Short mmCIF file of C-alpha atoms in Angstrom, two decimals:
data_model
loop_
_atom_site.label_atom_id
_atom_site.label_comp_id
_atom_site.label_asym_id
_atom_site.label_seq_id
_atom_site.Cartn_x
_atom_site.Cartn_y
_atom_site.Cartn_z
CA MET A 28 35.24 -16.22 -8.76
CA LEU A 29 36.54 -19.42 -7.99
CA ARG A 30 37.87 -21.88 -10.90
CA ARG A 31 38.49 -26.06 -12.43
CA MET A 32 42.22 -25.31 -13.58
CA SER A 33 45.72 -28.24 -14.52
CA VAL A 34 48.81 -27.83 -12.18
CA ASP A 35 51.65 -28.66 -12.19
CA ALA A 36 53.43 -31.34 -10.39
CA PHE A 37 54.10 -28.55 -7.74
CA SER A 38 50.54 -28.30 -7.18
CA ASP A 39 47.08 -30.36 -5.70
CA PRO A 40 45.12 -32.80 -7.92
CA ALA A 41 43.62 -31.17 -10.90
CA ASP A 42 40.10 -31.10 -9.60
CA ALA A 43 41.24 -27.84 -6.51
CA LEU A 44 39.82 -25.53 -6.24
CA ARG A 45 41.87 -22.35 -7.98
CA LEU A 46 41.06 -18.06 -6.93
CA PRO A 47 41.22 -15.81 -10.22
CA ASP A 48 45.34 -15.89 -9.25
CA GLY A 49 45.71 -19.61 -8.95
CA ARG A 50 46.11 -20.82 -5.62
CA PRO A 51 44.33 -24.16 -4.98
CA VAL A 52 41.26 -23.46 -2.65
CA PRO A 53 41.47 -25.26 0.94
CA VAL A 54 39.77 -27.42 1.35
CA PHE A 55 36.39 -26.44 3.66
CA SER A 56 35.27 -29.20 4.66
CA GLY A 57 36.86 -33.29 5.87
CA ASP A 58 38.71 -35.52 7.59
CA GLU A 59 42.17 -33.17 9.36
CA ARG A 60 45.41 -34.00 7.83
CA THR A 61 43.20 -33.63 3.99
CA MET A 62 41.99 -30.32 5.43
CA LEU A 63 46.38 -28.95 7.30
CA GLU A 64 47.56 -30.08 4.04
CA SER A 65 45.22 -27.77 1.61
CA TRP A 66 45.58 -25.20 4.27
CA LEU A 67 49.74 -25.54 4.35
CA HIS A 68 49.48 -25.28 -0.10
CA TYR A 69 47.78 -23.17 0.05
CA HIS A 70 50.62 -20.63 1.90
CA ARG A 71 52.93 -22.64 -0.12
CA ALA A 72 51.36 -21.39 -3.14
CA THR A 73 50.31 -17.86 -1.28
CA LEU A 74 54.70 -16.87 -1.15
CA ALA A 75 55.45 -17.82 -4.40
CA LEU A 76 52.69 -16.21 -5.78
CA LYS A 77 53.76 -12.66 -4.02
CA CYS A 78 57.13 -13.21 -6.10
CA ALA A 79 55.91 -14.46 -9.32
CA GLY A 80 56.81 -12.00 -12.10
CA LEU A 81 59.48 -10.18 -10.13
CA ASP A 82 63.54 -10.10 -11.50
CA ASP A 83 66.01 -10.56 -9.07
CA ALA A 84 67.10 -6.50 -8.43
CA GLN A 85 63.19 -6.89 -6.83
CA VAL A 86 63.51 -9.84 -4.85
CA ARG A 87 66.70 -8.16 -3.35
CA VAL A 88 64.93 -5.22 -2.26
CA ALA A 89 65.13 -5.12 1.61
CA SER A 90 61.81 -3.37 3.56
CA VAL A 91 62.72 -1.16 5.88
CA GLU A 92 64.82 0.53 7.96
CA PRO A 93 66.16 -1.42 10.26
CA SER A 94 65.00 -5.16 9.11
CA ALA A 95 66.92 -6.26 5.40
CA MET A 96 63.88 -8.88 5.26
CA THR A 97 63.63 -9.74 1.00
CA LEU A 98 61.89 -12.06 -1.55
CA LEU A 99 64.42 -13.84 -1.93
CA GLY A 100 65.29 -14.36 1.59
CA LEU A 101 61.62 -16.11 3.06
CA VAL A 102 62.25 -18.24 0.03
CA GLN A 103 65.32 -19.33 0.86
CA HIS A 104 64.14 -18.67 5.11
CA MET A 105 61.45 -21.42 4.08
CA ALA A 106 63.78 -24.30 1.78
CA VAL A 107 65.33 -23.64 4.67
CA VAL A 108 62.40 -24.17 6.99
CA GLU A 109 61.28 -26.34 4.83
CA ARG A 110 64.00 -29.10 5.15
CA ASN A 111 64.70 -28.74 9.21
CA TRP A 112 61.04 -29.27 9.71
CA PHE A 113 60.17 -32.20 7.64
CA GLN A 114 64.00 -33.78 6.40
CA ARG A 115 65.52 -33.15 9.89
CA ILE A 116 62.80 -33.88 12.93
CA VAL A 117 59.87 -36.12 11.51
CA ALA A 118 62.22 -38.10 9.24
CA GLY A 119 65.20 -37.82 11.60
CA GLN A 120 67.56 -37.90 8.97
CA ASP A 121 70.74 -35.88 9.06
CA VAL A 122 71.66 -33.09 6.32
CA PRO A 123 73.20 -30.45 5.95
CA PRO A 124 71.74 -27.24 6.23
CA VAL A 125 70.95 -26.08 2.21
CA PHE A 126 72.75 -22.80 1.91
CA ASP A 127 75.89 -23.54 3.48
CA ASP A 128 76.65 -21.81 6.56
CA ASP A 129 72.96 -19.28 6.52
CA VAL A 130 70.69 -21.74 9.14
CA THR A 131 68.71 -18.75 8.42
CA GLY A 132 68.03 -18.84 5.60
CA PHE A 133 68.72 -14.93 4.76
CA SER A 134 71.37 -13.52 3.96
CA LEU A 135 71.67 -12.70 -0.18
CA ASP A 136 74.53 -14.42 -2.10
CA PRO A 137 75.25 -12.66 -5.47
CA ALA A 138 75.54 -14.90 -7.17
CA ARG A 139 71.79 -16.84 -6.46
CA GLY A 140 69.18 -15.58 -8.32
CA MET A 141 65.19 -15.89 -7.33
CA ASP A 142 64.90 -18.83 -10.08
CA GLU A 143 67.35 -20.40 -8.25
CA ALA A 144 65.68 -20.23 -4.19
CA LEU A 145 62.40 -20.61 -5.79
CA GLY A 146 64.23 -24.48 -7.80
CA VAL A 147 66.26 -25.34 -3.78
CA TRP A 148 62.68 -24.34 -2.23
CA ARG A 149 60.51 -26.08 -4.20
CA ARG A 150 63.06 -28.96 -3.83
CA GLU A 151 62.26 -28.93 -0.09
CA VAL A 152 58.51 -28.87 0.07
CA ALA A 153 58.12 -31.93 -2.27
CA ARG A 154 60.97 -34.08 -0.54
CA GLY A 155 59.11 -32.70 2.72
CA ARG A 156 55.18 -34.22 1.70
CA GLU A 157 56.97 -37.67 0.22
CA LEU A 158 58.31 -38.08 3.58
CA CYS A 159 55.12 -37.34 5.51
CA ALA A 160 52.90 -38.53 2.76
CA GLY A 161 51.14 -42.12 4.67
CA LEU A 162 52.64 -41.57 8.29
CA PRO A 163 49.86 -40.88 11.37
CA LEU A 164 49.13 -37.66 12.60
CA ASP A 165 49.69 -38.98 15.74
CA GLY A 166 53.38 -40.40 14.63
CA THR A 167 56.31 -38.08 16.40
CA GLY A 168 59.89 -37.33 15.59
CA ARG A 169 62.98 -35.10 17.68
CA ILE A 170 63.68 -30.97 17.89
CA ALA A 171 67.30 -32.32 16.82
CA ASP A 172 69.38 -29.03 18.19
CA GLY A 173 68.83 -26.21 20.10
CA PRO A 174 67.20 -24.79 23.17
CA MET A 175 64.27 -28.48 23.24
CA ALA A 176 66.87 -30.16 21.69
CA GLY A 177 65.40 -33.81 21.80
CA VAL A 178 62.26 -32.99 22.49
CA GLU A 179 59.88 -34.93 20.89
CA VAL A 180 56.75 -33.39 18.14
CA SER A 181 53.52 -34.64 16.37
CA LEU A 182 53.74 -35.01 12.60
CA ARG A 183 49.54 -32.79 13.28
CA TRP A 184 51.37 -30.25 15.56
CA VAL A 185 54.43 -29.82 13.14
CA LEU A 186 51.68 -29.02 10.48
CA ILE A 187 50.40 -26.65 11.90
CA HIS A 188 53.34 -24.76 13.17
CA MET A 189 54.35 -24.62 9.04
CA ILE A 190 51.10 -23.14 8.46
CA GLU A 191 51.38 -20.33 11.30
CA GLU A 192 55.03 -20.30 9.63
CA TYR A 193 54.69 -19.69 6.28
CA ALA A 194 51.16 -17.60 7.68
CA ARG A 195 53.19 -14.96 9.76
CA HIS A 196 56.11 -14.69 6.48
CA ASN A 197 53.24 -14.46 3.99
CA GLY A 198 52.27 -11.16 5.70
CA HIS A 199 56.23 -9.95 5.34
CA ALA A 200 55.74 -11.32 1.95
CA ASP A 201 52.69 -8.69 1.26
CA LEU A 202 54.43 -5.52 2.60
CA LEU A 203 57.59 -6.12 0.21
CA ARG A 204 55.61 -6.95 -2.67
CA GLU A 205 53.55 -3.81 -2.20
CA ARG A 206 56.90 -1.79 -1.50
CA ILE A 207 58.83 -3.00 -4.44
CA ASP A 208 56.33 -2.88 -6.90
CA GLY A 209 52.59 -2.02 -5.24
CA VAL A 210 51.21 -5.03 -5.80
CA THR A 211 48.52 -5.64 -2.65
CA GLY A 212 46.15 -8.45 -2.42
CA SER A 213 46.39 -11.65 0.13
#
């Protein structure tokens, strides 16, 4: 059953339809930008849901060998991804790495817990949303480094890529959460 609920500053408008678990339902019709942003918001909320109610020891539980992937590492990685695509590429800003010398975000710092990592991730999401507000979907930025350095990409491409990135990692998060405490579901 879908319901309407009040939401916090990280969420979309209070009149958004919500799933019973609180996640926003992506819009069923509308302009392209609204649809892209609503799907990205849904996937961001899904990652947060997969981490809800777990303690710092649980979010450090790795999937299966040889992988060292954890929910904490996924949240940190997505903070890095958010900063890279929206601040560095879309906005063309020269910003430092999110986590000092960890370019991927997957490395675990014994001093950093899930509350801190979620806070960093939420700030990166908010900053990205702020930078993209009002930009046209056809507006472009340039990939900053790596083998594709200098390639021009549109905001539309970045939004589609971010939906894909979250969808892939939310699949990982599903498996990690099930391993931790048996909780399943989308």
